[in-house]
PDB file of C-alpha atoms in Angstrom:
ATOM      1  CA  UNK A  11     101.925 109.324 -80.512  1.00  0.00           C
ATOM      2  CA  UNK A  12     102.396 106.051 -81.568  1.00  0.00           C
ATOM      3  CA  UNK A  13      99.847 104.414 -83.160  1.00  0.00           C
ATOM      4  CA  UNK A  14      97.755 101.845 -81.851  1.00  0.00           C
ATOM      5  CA  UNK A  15      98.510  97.881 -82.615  1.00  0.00           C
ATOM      6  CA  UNK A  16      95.357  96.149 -83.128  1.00  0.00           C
ATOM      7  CA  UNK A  17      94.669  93.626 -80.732  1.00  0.00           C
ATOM      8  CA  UNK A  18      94.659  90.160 -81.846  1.00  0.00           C
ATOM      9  CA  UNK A  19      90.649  89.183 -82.138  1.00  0.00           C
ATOM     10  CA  UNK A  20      90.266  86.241 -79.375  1.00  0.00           C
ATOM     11  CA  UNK A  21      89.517  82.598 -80.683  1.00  0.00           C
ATOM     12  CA  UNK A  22      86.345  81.498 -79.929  1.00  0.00           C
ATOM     13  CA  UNK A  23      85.778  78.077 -79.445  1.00  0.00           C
ATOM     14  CA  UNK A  24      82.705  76.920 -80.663  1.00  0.00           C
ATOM     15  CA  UNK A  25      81.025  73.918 -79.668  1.00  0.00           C
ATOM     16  CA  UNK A  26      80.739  71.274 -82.369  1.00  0.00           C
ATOM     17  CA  UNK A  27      76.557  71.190 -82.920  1.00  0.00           C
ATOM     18  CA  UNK A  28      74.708  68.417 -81.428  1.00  0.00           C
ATOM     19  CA  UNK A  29      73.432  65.677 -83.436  1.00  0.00           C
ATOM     20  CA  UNK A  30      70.105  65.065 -83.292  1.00  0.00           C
ATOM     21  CA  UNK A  31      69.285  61.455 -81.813  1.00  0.00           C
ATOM     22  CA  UNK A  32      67.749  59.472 -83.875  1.00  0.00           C
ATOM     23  CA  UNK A  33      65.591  56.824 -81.455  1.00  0.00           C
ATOM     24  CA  UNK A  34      64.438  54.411 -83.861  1.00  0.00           C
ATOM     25  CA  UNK A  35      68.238  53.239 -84.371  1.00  0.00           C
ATOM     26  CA  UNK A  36      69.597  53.969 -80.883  1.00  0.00           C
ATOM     27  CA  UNK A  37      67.231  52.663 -78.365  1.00  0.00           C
ATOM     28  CA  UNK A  38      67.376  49.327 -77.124  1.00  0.00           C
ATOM     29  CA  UNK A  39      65.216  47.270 -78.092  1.00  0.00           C
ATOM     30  CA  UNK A  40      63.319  45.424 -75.263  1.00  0.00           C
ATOM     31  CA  UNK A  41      61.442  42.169 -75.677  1.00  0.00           C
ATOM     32  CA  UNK A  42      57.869  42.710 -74.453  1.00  0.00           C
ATOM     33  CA  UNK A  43      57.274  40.768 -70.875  1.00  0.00           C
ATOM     34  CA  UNK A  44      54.837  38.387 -71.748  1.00  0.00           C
ATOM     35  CA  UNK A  45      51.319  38.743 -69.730  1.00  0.00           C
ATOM     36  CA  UNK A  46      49.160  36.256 -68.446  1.00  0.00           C
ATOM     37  CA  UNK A  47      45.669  36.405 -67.597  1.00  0.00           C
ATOM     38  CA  UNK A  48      44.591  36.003 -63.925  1.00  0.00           C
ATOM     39  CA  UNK A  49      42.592  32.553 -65.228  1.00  0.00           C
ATOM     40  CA  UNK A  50      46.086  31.403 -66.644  1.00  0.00           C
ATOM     41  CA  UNK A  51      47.866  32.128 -63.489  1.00  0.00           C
ATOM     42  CA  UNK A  52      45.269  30.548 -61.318  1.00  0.00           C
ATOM     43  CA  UNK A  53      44.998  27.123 -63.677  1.00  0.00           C
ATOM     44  CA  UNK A  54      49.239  27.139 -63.393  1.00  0.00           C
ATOM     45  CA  UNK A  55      49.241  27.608 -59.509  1.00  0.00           C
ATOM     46  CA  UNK A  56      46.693  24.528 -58.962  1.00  0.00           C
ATOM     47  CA  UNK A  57      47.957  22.545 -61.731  1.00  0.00           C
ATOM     48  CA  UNK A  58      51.047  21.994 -59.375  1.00  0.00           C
ATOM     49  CA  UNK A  59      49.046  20.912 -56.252  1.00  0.00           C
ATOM     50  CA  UNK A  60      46.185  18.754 -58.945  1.00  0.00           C
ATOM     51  CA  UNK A  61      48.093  17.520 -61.400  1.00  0.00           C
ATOM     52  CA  UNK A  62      44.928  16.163 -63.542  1.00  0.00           C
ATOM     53  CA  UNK A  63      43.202  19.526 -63.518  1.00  0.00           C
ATOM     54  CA  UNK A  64      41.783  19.885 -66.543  1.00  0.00           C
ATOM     55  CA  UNK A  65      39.606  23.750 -66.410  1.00  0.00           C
ATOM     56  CA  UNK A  66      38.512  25.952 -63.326  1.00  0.00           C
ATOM     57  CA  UNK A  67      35.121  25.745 -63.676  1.00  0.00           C
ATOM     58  CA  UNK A  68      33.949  28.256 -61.293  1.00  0.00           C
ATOM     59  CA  UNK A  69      35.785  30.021 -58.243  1.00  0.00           C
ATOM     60  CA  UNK A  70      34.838  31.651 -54.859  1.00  0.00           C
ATOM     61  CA  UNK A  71      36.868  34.707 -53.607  1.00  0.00           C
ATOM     62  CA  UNK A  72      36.532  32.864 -49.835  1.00  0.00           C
ATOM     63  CA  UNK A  73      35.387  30.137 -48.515  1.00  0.00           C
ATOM     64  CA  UNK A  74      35.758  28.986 -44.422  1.00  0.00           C
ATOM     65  CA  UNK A  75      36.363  25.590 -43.082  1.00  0.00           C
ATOM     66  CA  UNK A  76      34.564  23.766 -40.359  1.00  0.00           C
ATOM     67  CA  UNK A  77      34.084  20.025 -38.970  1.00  0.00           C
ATOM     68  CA  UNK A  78      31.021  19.007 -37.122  1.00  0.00           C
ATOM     69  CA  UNK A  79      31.961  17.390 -33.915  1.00  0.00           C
ATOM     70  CA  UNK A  80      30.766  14.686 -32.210  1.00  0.00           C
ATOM     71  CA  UNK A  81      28.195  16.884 -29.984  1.00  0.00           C
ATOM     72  CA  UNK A  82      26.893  17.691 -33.241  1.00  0.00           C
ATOM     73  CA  UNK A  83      28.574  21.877 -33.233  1.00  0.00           C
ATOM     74  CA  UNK A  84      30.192  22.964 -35.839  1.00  0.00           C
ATOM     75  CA  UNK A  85      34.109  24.269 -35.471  1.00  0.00           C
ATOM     76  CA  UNK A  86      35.897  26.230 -37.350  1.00  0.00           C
ATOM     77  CA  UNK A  87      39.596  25.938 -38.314  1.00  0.00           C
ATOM     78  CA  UNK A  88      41.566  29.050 -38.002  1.00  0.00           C
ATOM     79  CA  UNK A  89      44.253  27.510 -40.369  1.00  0.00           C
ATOM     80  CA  UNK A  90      42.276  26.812 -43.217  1.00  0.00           C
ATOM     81  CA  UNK A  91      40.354  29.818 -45.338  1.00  0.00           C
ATOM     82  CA  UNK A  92      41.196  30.862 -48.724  1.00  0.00           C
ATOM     83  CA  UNK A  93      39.850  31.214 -52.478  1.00  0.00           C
ATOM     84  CA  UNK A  94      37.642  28.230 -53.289  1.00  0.00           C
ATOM     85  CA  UNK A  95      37.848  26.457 -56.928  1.00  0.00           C
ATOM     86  CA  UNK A  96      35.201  24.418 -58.648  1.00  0.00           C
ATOM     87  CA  UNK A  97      37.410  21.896 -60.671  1.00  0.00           C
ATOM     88  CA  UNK A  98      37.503  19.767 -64.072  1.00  0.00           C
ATOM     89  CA  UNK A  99      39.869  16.983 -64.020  1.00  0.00           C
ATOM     90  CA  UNK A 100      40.848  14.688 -66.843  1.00  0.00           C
ATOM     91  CA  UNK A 101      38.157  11.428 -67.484  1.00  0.00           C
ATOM     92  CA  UNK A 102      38.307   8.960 -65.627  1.00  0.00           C
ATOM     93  CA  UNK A 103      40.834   6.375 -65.952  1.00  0.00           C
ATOM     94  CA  UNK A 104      38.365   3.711 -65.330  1.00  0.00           C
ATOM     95  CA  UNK A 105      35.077   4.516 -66.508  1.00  0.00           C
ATOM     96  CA  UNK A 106      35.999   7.514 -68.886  1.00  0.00           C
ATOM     97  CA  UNK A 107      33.499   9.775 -67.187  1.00  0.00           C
ATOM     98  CA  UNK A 108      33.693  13.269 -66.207  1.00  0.00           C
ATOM     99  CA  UNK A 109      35.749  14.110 -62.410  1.00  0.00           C
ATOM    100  CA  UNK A 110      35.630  17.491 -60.591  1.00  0.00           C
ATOM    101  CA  UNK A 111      37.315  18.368 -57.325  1.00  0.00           C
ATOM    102  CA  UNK A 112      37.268  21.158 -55.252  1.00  0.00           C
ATOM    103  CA  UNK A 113      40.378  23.107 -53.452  1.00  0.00           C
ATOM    104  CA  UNK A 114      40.540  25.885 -50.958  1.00  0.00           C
ATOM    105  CA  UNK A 115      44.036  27.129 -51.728  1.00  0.00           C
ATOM    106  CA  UNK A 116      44.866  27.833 -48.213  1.00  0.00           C
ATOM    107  CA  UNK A 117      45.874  31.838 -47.292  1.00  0.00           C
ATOM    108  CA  UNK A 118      46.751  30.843 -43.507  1.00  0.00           C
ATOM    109  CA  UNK A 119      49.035  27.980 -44.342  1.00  0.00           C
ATOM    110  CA  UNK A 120      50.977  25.339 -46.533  1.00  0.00           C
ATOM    111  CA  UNK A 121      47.924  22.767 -46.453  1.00  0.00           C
ATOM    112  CA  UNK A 122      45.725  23.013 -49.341  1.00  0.00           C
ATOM    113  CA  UNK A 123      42.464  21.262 -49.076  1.00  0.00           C
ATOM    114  CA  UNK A 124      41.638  18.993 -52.206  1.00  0.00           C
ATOM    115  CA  UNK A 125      38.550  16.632 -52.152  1.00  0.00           C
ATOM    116  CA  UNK A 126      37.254  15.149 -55.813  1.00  0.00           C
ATOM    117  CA  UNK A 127      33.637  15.003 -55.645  1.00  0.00           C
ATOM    118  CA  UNK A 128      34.271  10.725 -55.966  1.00  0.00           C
ATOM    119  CA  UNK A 129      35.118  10.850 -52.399  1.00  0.00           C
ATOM    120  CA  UNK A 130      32.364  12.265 -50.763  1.00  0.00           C
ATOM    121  CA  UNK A 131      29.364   9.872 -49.763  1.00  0.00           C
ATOM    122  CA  UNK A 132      26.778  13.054 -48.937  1.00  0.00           C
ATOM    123  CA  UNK A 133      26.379  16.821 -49.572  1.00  0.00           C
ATOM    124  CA  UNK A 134      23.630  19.074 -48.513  1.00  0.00           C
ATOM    125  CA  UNK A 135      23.014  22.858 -48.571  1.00  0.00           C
ATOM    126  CA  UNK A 136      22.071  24.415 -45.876  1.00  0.00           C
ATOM    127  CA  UNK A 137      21.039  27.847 -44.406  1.00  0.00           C
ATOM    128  CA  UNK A 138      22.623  31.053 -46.156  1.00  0.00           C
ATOM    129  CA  UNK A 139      24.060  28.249 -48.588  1.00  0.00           C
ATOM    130  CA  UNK A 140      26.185  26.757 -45.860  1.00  0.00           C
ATOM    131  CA  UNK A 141      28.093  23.465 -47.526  1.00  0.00           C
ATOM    132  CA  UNK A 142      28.163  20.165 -45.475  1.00  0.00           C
ATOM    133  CA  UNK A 143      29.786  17.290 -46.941  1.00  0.00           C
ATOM    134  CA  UNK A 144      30.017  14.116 -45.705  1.00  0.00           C
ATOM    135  CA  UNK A 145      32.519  11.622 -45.775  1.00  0.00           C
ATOM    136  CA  UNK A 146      32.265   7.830 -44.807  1.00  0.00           C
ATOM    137  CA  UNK A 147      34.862   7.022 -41.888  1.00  0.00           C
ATOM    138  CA  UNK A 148      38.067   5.060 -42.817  1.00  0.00           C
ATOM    139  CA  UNK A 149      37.648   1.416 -43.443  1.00  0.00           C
ATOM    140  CA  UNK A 150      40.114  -0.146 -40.519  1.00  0.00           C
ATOM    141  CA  UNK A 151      38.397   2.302 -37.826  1.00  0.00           C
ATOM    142  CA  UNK A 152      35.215   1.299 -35.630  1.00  0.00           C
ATOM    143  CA  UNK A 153      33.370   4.539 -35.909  1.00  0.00           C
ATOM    144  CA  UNK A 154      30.021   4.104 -38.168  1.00  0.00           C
ATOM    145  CA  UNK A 155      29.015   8.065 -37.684  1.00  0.00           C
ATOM    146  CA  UNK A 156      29.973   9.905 -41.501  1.00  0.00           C
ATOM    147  CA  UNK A 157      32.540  12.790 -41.025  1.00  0.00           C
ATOM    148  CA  UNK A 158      31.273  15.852 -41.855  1.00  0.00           C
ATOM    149  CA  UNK A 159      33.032  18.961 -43.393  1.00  0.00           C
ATOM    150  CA  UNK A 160      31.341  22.070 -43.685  1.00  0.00           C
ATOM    151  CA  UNK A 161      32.497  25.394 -46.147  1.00  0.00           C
ATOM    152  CA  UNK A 162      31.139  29.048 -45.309  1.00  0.00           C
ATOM    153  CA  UNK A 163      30.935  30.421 -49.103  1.00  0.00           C
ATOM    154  CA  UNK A 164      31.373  33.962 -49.883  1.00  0.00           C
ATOM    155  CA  UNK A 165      31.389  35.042 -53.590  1.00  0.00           C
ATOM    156  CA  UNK A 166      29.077  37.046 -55.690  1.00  0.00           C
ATOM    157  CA  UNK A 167      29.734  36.253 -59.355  1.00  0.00           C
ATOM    158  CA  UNK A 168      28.524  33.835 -59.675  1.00  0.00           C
ATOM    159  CA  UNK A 169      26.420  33.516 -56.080  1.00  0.00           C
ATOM    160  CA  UNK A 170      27.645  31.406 -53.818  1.00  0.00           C
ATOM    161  CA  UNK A 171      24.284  29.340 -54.129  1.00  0.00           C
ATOM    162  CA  UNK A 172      24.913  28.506 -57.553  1.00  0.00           C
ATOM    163  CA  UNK A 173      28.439  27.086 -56.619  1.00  0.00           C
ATOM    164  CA  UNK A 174      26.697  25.097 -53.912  1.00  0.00           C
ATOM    165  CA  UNK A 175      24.525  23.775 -56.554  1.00  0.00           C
ATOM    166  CA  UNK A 176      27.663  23.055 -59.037  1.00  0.00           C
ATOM    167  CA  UNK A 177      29.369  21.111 -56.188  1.00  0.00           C
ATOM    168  CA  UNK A 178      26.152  19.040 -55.163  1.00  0.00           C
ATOM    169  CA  UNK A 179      25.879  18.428 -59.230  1.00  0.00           C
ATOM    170  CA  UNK A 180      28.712  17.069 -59.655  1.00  0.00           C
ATOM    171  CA  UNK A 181      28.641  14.872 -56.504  1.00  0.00           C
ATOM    172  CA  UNK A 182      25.260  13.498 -57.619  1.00  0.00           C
ATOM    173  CA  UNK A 183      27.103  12.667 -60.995  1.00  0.00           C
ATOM    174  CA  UNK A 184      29.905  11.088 -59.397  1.00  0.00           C
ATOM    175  CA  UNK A 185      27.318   8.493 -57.002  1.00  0.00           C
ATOM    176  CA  UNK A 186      25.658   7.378 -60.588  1.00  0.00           C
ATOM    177  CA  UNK A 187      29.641   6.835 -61.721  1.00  0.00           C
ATOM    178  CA  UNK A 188      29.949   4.682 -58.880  1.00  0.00           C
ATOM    179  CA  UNK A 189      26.417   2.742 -59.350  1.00  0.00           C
ATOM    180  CA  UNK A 190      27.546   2.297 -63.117  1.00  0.00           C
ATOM    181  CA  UNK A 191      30.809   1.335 -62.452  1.00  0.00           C
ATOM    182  CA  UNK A 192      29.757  -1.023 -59.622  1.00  0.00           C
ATOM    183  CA  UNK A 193      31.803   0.750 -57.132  1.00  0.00           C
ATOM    184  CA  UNK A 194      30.634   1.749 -53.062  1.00  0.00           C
ATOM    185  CA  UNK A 195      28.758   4.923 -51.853  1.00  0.00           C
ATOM    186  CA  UNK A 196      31.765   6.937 -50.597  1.00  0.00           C
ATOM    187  CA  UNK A 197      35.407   6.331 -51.044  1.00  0.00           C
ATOM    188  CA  UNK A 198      36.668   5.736 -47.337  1.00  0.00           C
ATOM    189  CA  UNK A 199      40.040   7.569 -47.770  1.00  0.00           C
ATOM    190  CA  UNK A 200      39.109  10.772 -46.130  1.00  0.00           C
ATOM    191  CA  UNK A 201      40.661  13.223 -49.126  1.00  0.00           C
ATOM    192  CA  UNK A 202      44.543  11.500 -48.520  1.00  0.00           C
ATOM    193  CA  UNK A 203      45.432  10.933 -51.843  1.00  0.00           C
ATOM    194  CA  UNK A 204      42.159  10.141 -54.177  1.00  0.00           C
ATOM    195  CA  UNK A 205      42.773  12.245 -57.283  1.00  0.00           C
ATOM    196  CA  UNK A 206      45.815  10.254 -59.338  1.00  0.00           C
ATOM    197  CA  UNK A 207      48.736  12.669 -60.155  1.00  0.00           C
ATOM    198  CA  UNK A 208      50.982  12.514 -63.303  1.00  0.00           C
ATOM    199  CA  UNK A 209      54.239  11.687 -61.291  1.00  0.00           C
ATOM    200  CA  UNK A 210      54.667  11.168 -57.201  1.00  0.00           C
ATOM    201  CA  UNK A 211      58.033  12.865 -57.881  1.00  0.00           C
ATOM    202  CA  UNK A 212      56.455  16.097 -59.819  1.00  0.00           C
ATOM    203  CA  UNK A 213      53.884  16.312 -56.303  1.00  0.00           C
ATOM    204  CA  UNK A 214      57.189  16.076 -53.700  1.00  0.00           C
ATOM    205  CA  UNK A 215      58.620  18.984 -55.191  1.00  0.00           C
ATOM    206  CA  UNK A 216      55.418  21.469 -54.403  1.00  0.00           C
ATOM    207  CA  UNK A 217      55.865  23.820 -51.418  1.00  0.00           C
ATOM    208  CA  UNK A 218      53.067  22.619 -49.041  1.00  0.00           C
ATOM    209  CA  UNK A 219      50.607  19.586 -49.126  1.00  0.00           C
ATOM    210  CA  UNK A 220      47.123  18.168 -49.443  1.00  0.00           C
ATOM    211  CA  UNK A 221      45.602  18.431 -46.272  1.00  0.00           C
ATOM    212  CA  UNK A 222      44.777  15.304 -44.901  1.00  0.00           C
ATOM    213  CA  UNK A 223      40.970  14.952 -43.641  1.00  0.00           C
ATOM    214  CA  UNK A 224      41.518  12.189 -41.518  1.00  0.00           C
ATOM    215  CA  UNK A 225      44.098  13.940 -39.302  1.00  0.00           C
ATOM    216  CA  UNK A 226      41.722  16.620 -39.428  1.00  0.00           C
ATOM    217  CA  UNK A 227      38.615  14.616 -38.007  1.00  0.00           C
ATOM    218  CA  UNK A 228      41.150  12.896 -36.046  1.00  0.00           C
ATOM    219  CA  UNK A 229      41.731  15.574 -33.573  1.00  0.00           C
ATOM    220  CA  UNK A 230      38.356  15.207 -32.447  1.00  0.00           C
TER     221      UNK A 230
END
């Protein structure tokens, strides 16, 4: 009997072994995303509709607009409620002194409303701190009777009393501006255009507008 041939002892193919990564030289380096406080992205958002904001003094989660009509009811406008800002602005171009504004950045629509505290002749708190504010009607009309705009405040840090008070402060520090200054007890624009901006072109190119308070009391 013959003898056996060996058999030829398959090639195994072995797999070459795997490097081990090294991730501090292979990973990508990504920049880190800059992050911005929710105070720096609420003073950037209103700096483009109040170009001389200076500081957010205080703020209001919600706030509700309503106009007293002539029967002497109050309305309220479904198009106008949002987050309500206590404002710094820059001194006074005139006098130097300190101006503050208010804004209701409008949730329900494109028209924010802006009024500085120069233009309002009267403010008074009322029941569950209910804000009225008064405004002298415009100077070519015949009506005598102030325009009144009221704000339903909701907020709880800080109350929604002590914003009242903040506003009223800083109205009662704009009327002594006025007396020093030799100027009248309410500006009779209505909130259409008081607060001077840094460049008509810069305000054109914001999505929405100031909304006008003398359109507003003019639907009455």
């Amino acid at each position: 009997m013959p003898p056996k041939t060996p058999r030829k002892s398959r090639r195994q193919n072995q797999a070459a072994p795997v490097q081990a990564s090294d991730y501090d030289t292979e990973a990508v380096e990504v920049p880190a995303v800059p992050t911005r406080t929710p105070a720096e992205i609420n003073f950037s958002v209103l700096r483009r509709y109040v170009p001389s904001l200076e500081s957010i003094i205080c703020y209001a989660p919600s706030a509700q607009l309503y106009t007293m009509q002539p029967t002497g009811t109050w309305e309220k406008e479904s198009g106008v409620e949002g987050t309500l800002f206590v404002c710094q602005l820059t001194p006074s171009p005139v006098t130097g002194g300190d101006r503050h504004c208010i804004v209701v950045l409008n949730r329900k629509g494109l028209e924010n409303l802006i009024v500085e505290s120069g233009e309002i002749q009267h403010v008074e708190i009322g029941a569950d701190s209910f804000l009225m504010l008064g405004f002298k009607p415009r100077a070519h009309s015949h009506e005598e009777d102030m325009k009144v705009l009221g704000l339903f405040i909701q907020a709880e840090s800080p109350p929604k009393e002590e914003i009242c008070q903040i506003i009223k402060g800083h109205w009662e520090e704009a009327v002594r501006e006025r007396s020093l200054a030799g100027g009248d007890d309410g500006i009779t624009n209505l909130g259409d255009g008081f607060i001077p901006s840094r460049g008509e072109e810069e305000d054109q190119k914001v999505m929405g507008r100031r909304l006008s308070l003398s359109e507003l009391f003019g639907k009455q």
